Amino acid sequence: MELMLKLPDGLDNVIQYIDRPILLVDAHSTDVININQAGAKFFKLKPDLAGISWPSILALANAPADTDMSHLWLIKKDTPLQAEDQRTEKLTYIDQEDSTERYLELQIIKPRDGSSSWAIIINDKTDIESSLRSRSDFVTMASHELRTPLTGIKWGVGLFLKRYQQQMNPEQMHILDNISQSIGRMNDLIIALLQLSRIETGSLTLKPRLIEIHKLLQEVVRAQSVQAEKRHIALVTSIHQNLPEIFLDGTLVGYVFENLITNAIKYSRDNSDVTIFLSKLEGMLLLQVTDSGIGIPKDHQKLIFEKFYRDPTAMQHDPNGTGLGLHLCRIIAHRCGGDIWFESEVGRGTTFWFTIPIKGVTVAAHEEES
Amino acid sequence: MKKNHKYQVLVVEDEPSLNQAIKTKLIKAGLEPSVFDNGKQVLDAITARGTHFDGIWLDFDVKEMNGLEFMQQFITMADWQSCPVLIVSNTGNPELIQQAIQLGAKQWIVKAEVRLDDTVNRFIELIDQAKA
């Protein structure tokens, strides 16, 4: 079978033998007009493509609920795609032979002027997905198991302090204080890991209720003020008071507030300001948290939302961070229909912005049931 | 703009910590701010002292007198046109913005959108433009 493309010599051969399935679909009839070897093998198609249409292949697949099927079925031929005239869709496909589920990412490329065929490149993500899933399961299990003995240690130290505090000298007390602090940090880390794996496996569902967002922020600011005062950092706040009640998961949004503000304090210089503004802007709530602290080096800025990533300056400044906080913040922001971004300059400080739609979150039907 | 001339500016802001932070930043930038926590005091100060001010930093949402009420009275005063007003607010309500601009406010800033340092810079630019 030959690909009917006018390609430079040799390239058609590359496409034919490349290990990723590639199909050409006629824009009018939606028939599969050509397929490379990997594609024929993947979809168990005979070289004779007569009667095979793209919808008949899709009939064996399930797309996520929020997918615009018209893109997948290639019906709206004139639908503007992205600027590059291509888009990526995800779906699960049931393999006919062994009934296993495959997680596919489809790269759909619009016909060029003068051409009438869509190109579809298939990226089988099944192995990656399943390894991610098993890693996540492992993290969940390990975190749960670690918590039990840690609680035991915590209680033990607490009890010890209560009974023998009077008899201890300053050095002994100092050592025990360090132990307590380490337990606290380990506990934080485990909680963050648990939250992360819940979010990643999708088992963390939003539990929205009507909340007064300015009060939520005020509470977080109040809780952080002790830490700030210790280092003479002023929390300069201006919070919009006349906001409607918003349908949101307060725990998760509070987690983002807390993270941005503790970070700002943590990376600030003593005797400086952290400004916290909450405003309403075009249907969105906008939070700004600015510090005049150490800042994030340019070449690390792209990475700071990545899981477990910590930029070296920050690590030097505070070796105890988990590298999970901002990663979780971004997941939560996107989950709530909002966004999170920042600007930063080394030595001058960092500003984070976090938005949430004022209309609150909408909860998918399957989430409401749980 | 005269060299070494220190701009005398008014700041209306009723959040004490912010009020203080703005004052510090303006002084650092070489301005001479007088800070008030409500608009009435400002109007009284202008009437009583007859002092000339080079610019007004107005928090729109202050209690007692909101930004629009302030503007309505402010424009009845002599010399107001040479004094640019920057409105800083926690809401981006387009209607209010429109009204305030019609009354002569030069610019409207939504607090959370702009960094405080940048707001200070814009304020100084506004005054520079008015002087030019």
XYZ file of C-alpha atoms in Angstrom:
502
model
C 0.000 0.000 0.000
C 1.370 3.393 -1.013
C 0.698 6.730 0.566
C -0.853 9.058 -1.960
C 1.157 12.049 -0.949
C 3.497 14.042 -3.071
C 6.478 13.836 -0.826
C 10.155 14.244 -1.553
C 11.823 10.952 -2.400
C 12.266 8.783 0.604
C 9.886 10.645 2.919
C 6.870 8.601 1.859
C 8.842 5.559 2.802
C 9.577 7.027 6.211
C 5.881 7.578 6.815
C 5.103 4.084 5.649
C 7.526 2.493 8.079
C 7.344 4.859 11.026
C 6.148 2.988 14.136
C 3.314 5.380 14.888
C -0.078 4.870 13.202
C -0.850 7.534 10.598
C -4.116 7.734 8.636
C -5.428 9.889 5.868
C -9.173 10.506 5.948
C -11.174 12.005 3.103
C -12.719 15.274 4.194
C -16.007 14.661 2.369
C -16.766 10.971 2.670
C -14.771 10.441 5.927
C -13.461 7.217 4.341
C -9.999 6.142 5.341
C -8.113 6.630 2.118
C -4.712 5.632 3.314
C -2.947 4.231 6.316
C 0.640 3.325 7.090
C 1.799 -0.105 8.259
C 1.705 0.734 11.943
C -1.855 2.016 11.509
C -3.072 -1.074 9.673
C -1.564 -3.234 12.386
C -3.009 -1.154 15.221
C -6.557 -1.075 13.862
C -6.332 -4.618 12.400
C -7.178 -3.391 8.922
C -6.626 -5.265 5.709
C -4.623 -3.566 2.973
C -7.869 -3.180 1.082
C -9.437 -0.177 2.750
C -12.743 -0.415 0.896
C -15.630 0.503 3.124
C -13.500 1.480 6.099
C -14.524 4.898 7.337
C -13.076 6.962 10.138
C -16.396 6.903 12.069
C -16.444 3.095 11.919
C -13.035 3.068 13.615
C -14.160 5.654 16.147
C -17.199 3.525 16.981
C -14.854 1.373 19.038
C -13.599 4.337 21.024
C -14.709 6.431 23.951
C -13.842 10.089 24.119
C -13.759 11.995 27.403
C -17.072 13.688 28.205
C -15.897 17.194 27.413
C -14.561 16.406 23.961
C -16.108 18.234 21.067
C -17.012 15.228 18.935
C -17.410 17.274 15.809
C -13.649 17.700 15.833
C -13.124 13.996 16.242
C -15.595 13.015 13.583
C -14.153 15.653 11.317
C -17.650 16.809 10.495
C -17.213 20.539 10.718
C -14.723 20.809 7.940
C -14.375 24.528 8.247
C -14.104 24.650 12.006
C -11.116 26.782 12.787
C -8.567 24.641 14.528
C -5.619 26.060 16.345
C -3.290 28.497 14.709
C -1.205 25.622 13.407
C -4.302 24.042 11.912
C -4.022 21.005 14.097
C -5.366 19.859 17.401
C -4.887 17.062 19.869
C -7.728 14.942 21.227
C -7.708 12.127 23.734
C -9.736 8.962 23.654
C -9.748 5.414 24.854
C -9.945 2.677 22.276
C -10.961 -0.903 22.836
C -8.615 -3.334 21.177
C -10.782 -5.899 19.378
C -8.501 -8.846 19.841
C -7.792 -8.779 23.534
C -10.462 -6.268 24.653
C -7.835 -4.122 26.387
C -8.254 -0.395 26.687
C -5.723 1.768 24.912
C -5.284 5.438 25.813
C -4.784 7.346 22.608
C -3.761 10.853 21.821
C -4.845 11.895 18.356
C -3.123 14.636 16.469
C -5.606 15.800 13.886
C -4.244 17.878 11.035
C -6.597 19.865 8.833
C -6.499 19.453 5.035
C -4.328 22.034 3.375
C -5.668 24.227 0.621
C -6.134 22.077 -2.431
C -6.097 18.845 -0.464
C -9.130 16.977 0.778
C -7.597 14.686 3.331
C -7.256 14.972 7.044
C -4.136 13.446 8.515
C -4.467 11.695 11.834
C -1.386 10.724 13.801
C -1.958 8.370 16.669
C 0.095 8.376 19.822
C -0.539 5.338 21.999
C -0.123 6.506 25.589
C -1.320 3.328 27.246
C 2.014 2.284 28.662
C 2.840 5.743 29.960
C -0.626 6.121 31.487
C -0.471 2.813 33.237
C 2.999 3.439 34.610
C 1.862 6.848 35.857
C -1.108 5.221 37.460
C 0.872 2.541 39.197
C 3.373 5.099 40.417
C 0.533 7.161 41.784
C -0.997 4.133 43.473
C 2.343 3.399 45.030
C 2.697 6.939 46.363
C -0.794 6.803 47.854
C -0.123 3.510 49.531
C 3.321 4.476 50.794
C 2.061 7.765 52.193
C -0.740 6.057 54.058
C 1.617 3.484 55.492
C 4.147 6.127 56.527
C 1.588 8.145 58.371
C 0.815 5.529 60.967
C 4.296 5.197 62.495
C 4.823 8.936 62.149
C 1.753 9.593 64.264
C 3.199 7.220 66.842
C 6.472 9.148 66.927
C 4.620 12.438 67.213
C 2.567 11.272 70.167
C 5.639 9.756 71.794
C 7.583 12.997 71.615
C 4.577 14.962 72.838
C 4.103 12.662 75.794
C 7.792 12.717 76.621
C 7.859 16.515 76.585
C 4.799 16.691 78.789
C 6.255 14.343 81.420
C 9.915 15.272 81.511
C 10.086 18.871 80.368
C 10.915 20.111 83.871
C 13.880 17.799 84.203
C 15.541 18.582 80.918
C 18.406 20.946 80.260
C 18.370 23.444 77.362
C 20.447 21.217 75.100
C 18.086 18.280 75.520
C 15.130 20.552 74.891
C 16.807 21.877 71.753
C 17.287 18.373 70.392
C 13.665 17.491 71.073
C 12.505 20.702 69.413
C 14.415 19.722 66.303
C 12.804 16.303 66.349
C 9.354 17.873 66.643
C 10.045 20.195 63.742
C 11.258 17.356 61.546
C 8.133 15.379 62.341
C 6.047 18.375 61.344
C 7.865 18.703 58.035
C 7.549 15.018 57.276
C 3.856 15.200 58.032
C 3.460 18.150 55.643
C 5.286 16.269 52.942
C 3.125 13.197 53.338
C -0.068 15.232 53.256
C 1.097 17.005 50.092
C 1.996 13.684 48.470
C -1.406 12.265 49.313
C -3.192 15.273 47.907
C -1.102 15.119 44.786
C -1.812 11.489 44.102
C -5.512 12.037 44.743
C -5.542 14.860 42.241
C -3.535 12.900 39.706
C -5.691 9.806 39.851
C -8.769 11.973 39.709
C -10.094 10.705 43.017
C -9.881 14.176 44.492
C -13.265 15.630 43.728
C -14.206 19.228 44.213
C -16.542 19.668 47.139
C -17.938 23.085 46.411
C -20.275 25.031 48.611
C -21.112 28.716 48.825
C -18.225 30.483 50.467
C -17.365 34.048 51.358
C -14.063 34.326 49.621
C -12.864 37.491 51.346
C -13.317 35.799 54.699
C -11.401 32.769 53.515
C -8.503 34.986 52.470
C -8.657 36.990 55.701
C -8.422 33.776 57.705
C -5.387 32.647 55.756
C -3.719 36.043 56.168
C -4.446 36.020 59.889
C -2.967 32.553 60.270
C 0.222 33.631 58.502
C 0.617 36.923 60.338
C 2.439 35.363 63.308
C 5.106 33.952 61.040
C 5.381 37.284 59.224
C 5.631 39.347 62.400
C 8.508 37.238 63.667
C 10.558 38.488 60.741
C 9.067 41.985 60.676
C 7.367 41.408 57.365
C 4.257 43.536 56.902
C 1.317 41.819 55.206
C -0.131 44.730 53.257
C -3.628 43.651 52.322
C -6.518 45.075 50.396
C -9.418 42.714 49.994
C -12.601 43.371 48.041
C -15.347 43.211 50.658
C -18.477 43.228 48.509
C -18.058 39.985 46.660
C -20.967 37.642 46.118
C -20.824 34.242 47.759
C -19.072 31.899 45.394
C -19.646 28.207 44.776
C -16.159 26.839 45.418
C -14.175 24.201 47.204
C -12.879 26.333 50.068
C -10.277 23.814 51.182
C -8.591 23.718 47.804
C -8.803 27.434 47.104
C -7.594 28.082 50.664
C -4.663 25.784 49.923
C -3.657 28.014 47.002
C -4.040 31.202 49.074
C -1.965 29.698 51.845
C 0.756 28.452 49.539
C 1.207 31.736 47.728
C 1.298 33.712 50.955
C 3.618 31.355 52.871
C 5.950 31.297 49.877
C 5.953 35.092 49.699
C 6.827 35.292 53.392
C 9.359 32.501 53.212
C 11.348 34.037 50.375
C 11.106 37.633 51.641
C 13.848 39.573 53.332
C 13.294 40.555 56.951
C 11.724 44.006 57.382
C 9.966 44.018 54.032
C 6.418 44.072 52.689
C 4.259 41.347 51.200
C 1.263 42.812 49.396
C -1.934 40.800 49.057
C -4.697 42.202 46.857
C -7.997 40.539 46.047
C -9.979 42.256 43.316
C -12.800 41.560 40.930
C -12.063 41.929 37.259
C -14.308 40.972 34.348
C -16.058 37.975 35.854
C -12.921 36.758 37.539
C -11.570 37.024 41.022
C -7.979 38.100 40.899
C -5.518 37.564 43.720
C -2.101 39.186 43.630
C 0.641 38.275 46.076
C 3.860 40.265 45.757
C 7.059 39.974 47.733
C 10.299 41.846 47.442
C 12.313 38.749 48.177
C 14.980 36.648 46.513
C 13.165 36.199 43.183
C 13.313 33.308 40.734
C 16.218 33.085 38.258
C 15.109 33.455 34.631
C 16.268 30.041 33.488
C 14.297 28.323 36.257
C 11.060 30.232 35.796
C 9.659 27.784 33.272
C 10.006 24.906 35.689
C 8.670 26.121 38.997
C 5.203 24.603 38.549
C 6.683 21.196 37.769
C 6.289 18.427 40.280
C 9.096 18.238 42.871
C 10.953 21.037 41.116
C 12.771 23.506 43.322
C 14.995 26.207 41.995
C 18.494 26.134 43.509
C 18.250 29.623 45.030
C 15.036 28.712 46.785
C 16.546 25.442 47.936
C 19.492 27.253 49.444
C 17.123 29.682 51.128
C 14.850 26.991 52.510
C 16.037 23.404 52.180
C 12.795 21.979 53.557
C 10.303 22.724 50.797
C 8.612 19.796 49.097
C 8.518 21.114 45.551
C 4.852 20.170 45.438
C 3.084 23.345 46.573
C 3.040 25.293 43.329
C 2.454 22.163 41.301
C -0.704 21.505 43.317
C -1.700 25.176 43.118
C -1.633 25.042 39.345
C -3.654 21.836 39.214
C -6.237 23.362 41.566
C -6.365 26.644 39.628
C -7.029 24.837 36.358
C -9.504 22.503 37.993
C -11.505 25.519 39.224
C -11.514 27.078 35.753
C -8.928 29.671 36.721
C -5.261 30.232 36.165
C -2.023 31.004 37.982
C 1.067 32.849 36.726
C 3.917 35.016 37.968
C 6.561 37.573 37.206
C 9.862 37.568 38.973
C 13.247 39.209 39.042
C 16.200 37.985 41.044
C 16.888 40.232 44.007
C 13.775 42.307 43.442
C 10.995 39.862 44.205
C 8.160 37.866 42.788
C 4.496 38.523 42.033
C 1.968 35.730 41.688
C -1.488 36.115 40.239
C -4.276 33.601 40.736
C -7.716 33.798 39.129
C -11.010 31.992 39.741
C -14.264 32.563 37.860
C -16.793 34.445 39.989
C -19.532 32.166 38.768
C -17.744 29.452 40.718
C -17.124 25.923 39.587
C -19.451 23.628 37.771
C -19.391 20.079 38.966
C -19.755 17.265 36.498
C -22.675 14.938 37.185
C -20.472 11.962 37.995
C -18.624 14.035 40.571
C -21.768 15.134 42.334
C -22.762 11.577 42.965
C -19.570 10.708 44.786
C 8.719 69.999 35.265
C 11.182 71.782 37.474
C 14.222 69.835 38.505
C 14.417 68.885 42.175
C 10.845 69.889 42.632
C 9.127 67.500 44.965
C 5.612 66.621 43.909
C 3.105 67.225 46.678
C 0.511 64.503 46.425
C -2.592 63.353 48.254
C -3.319 59.739 48.992
C -6.765 58.526 49.983
C -6.707 54.940 51.196
C -8.472 53.487 54.192
C -6.594 50.232 54.665
C -3.982 51.202 57.263
C -1.248 48.808 56.163
C -1.633 49.718 52.497
C -1.867 53.386 53.348
C 1.498 53.121 55.092
C 3.081 51.088 52.298
C 2.003 53.592 49.628
C 3.338 56.462 51.703
C 6.723 54.789 52.134
C 7.009 53.995 48.442
C 6.047 57.518 47.365
C 8.578 59.073 49.744
C 11.216 56.672 48.436
C 10.345 57.787 44.904
C 10.972 61.391 45.949
C 7.409 62.615 46.422
C 5.816 64.350 49.378
C 2.627 62.496 50.177
C -0.100 63.534 52.588
C -2.096 60.480 53.467
C -5.760 60.391 54.440
C -8.138 57.580 55.141
C -11.212 59.293 53.742
C -12.119 61.660 50.964
C -13.903 64.198 53.146
C -10.707 65.029 54.978
C -8.980 65.567 51.670
C -11.612 67.979 50.412
C -11.469 69.818 53.732
C -7.696 69.956 53.507
C -7.816 71.448 50.028
C -10.449 74.007 51.039
C -8.842 74.925 54.309
C -5.233 75.093 53.253
C -5.770 76.169 49.732
C -2.596 74.266 49.051
C -1.821 73.181 45.564
C -1.385 69.475 44.997
C 0.302 67.849 42.035
C -1.682 64.644 42.031
C -4.258 62.550 43.873
C -4.101 58.809 44.492
C -7.670 57.852 45.191
C -8.860 54.527 46.546
C -12.321 54.249 45.045
C -13.780 52.039 47.744
C -13.114 54.137 50.855
C -15.849 54.289 53.402
C -17.839 57.482 54.054
C -17.299 58.899 50.590
C -16.774 56.744 47.542
C -14.628 57.744 44.609
C -17.473 59.101 42.502
C -18.801 61.326 45.270
C -15.283 62.551 45.812
C -14.821 63.352 42.138
C -18.147 65.193 41.962
C -17.058 67.560 44.688
C -13.452 67.735 43.648
C -14.241 69.102 40.188
C -16.110 72.038 41.692
C -12.830 73.240 43.146
C -10.558 75.715 41.519
C -7.474 74.446 39.794
C -8.583 70.803 39.735
C -7.810 70.308 36.067
C -4.086 70.599 36.575
C -4.199 67.922 39.247
C -4.378 64.392 37.806
C -6.424 61.819 39.700
C -5.432 58.156 39.662
C -8.188 55.845 40.854
C -7.113 52.594 42.437
C -9.844 50.123 43.171
C -10.579 46.534 44.043
C -13.227 46.298 41.403
C -13.115 46.669 37.667
C -16.777 47.680 37.299
C -16.887 49.187 33.769
C -19.814 51.511 34.536
C -18.096 53.106 37.490
C -14.857 53.406 35.576
C -16.701 55.166 32.754
C -18.369 57.597 35.127
C -15.170 58.400 36.962
C -13.248 59.016 33.745
C -16.047 61.279 32.516
C -15.714 63.270 35.687
C -12.062 63.803 34.909
C -10.127 60.980 36.523
C -7.050 60.301 34.439
C -6.634 56.600 34.981
C -8.230 53.643 36.733
C -6.193 50.783 38.126
C -7.543 47.523 39.499
C -5.397 46.843 42.522
C -4.733 43.168 42.088
C -3.895 43.549 38.427
C -0.931 45.850 38.882
C 1.991 45.621 41.283
C 2.150 48.394 43.854
C 5.567 49.487 42.551
C 4.159 49.758 39.037
C 1.160 51.722 40.293
C 3.566 54.161 41.943
C 5.404 54.536 38.630
C 2.194 55.132 36.711
C 1.142 57.743 39.242
C 4.408 59.626 38.776
C 4.090 59.353 34.987
C 0.599 60.852 35.171
C 1.906 63.817 37.102
C 4.873 64.196 34.754
C 2.478 64.261 31.805
C 0.279 66.862 33.468
C 3.348 69.034 34.014
C 4.744 68.621 30.557
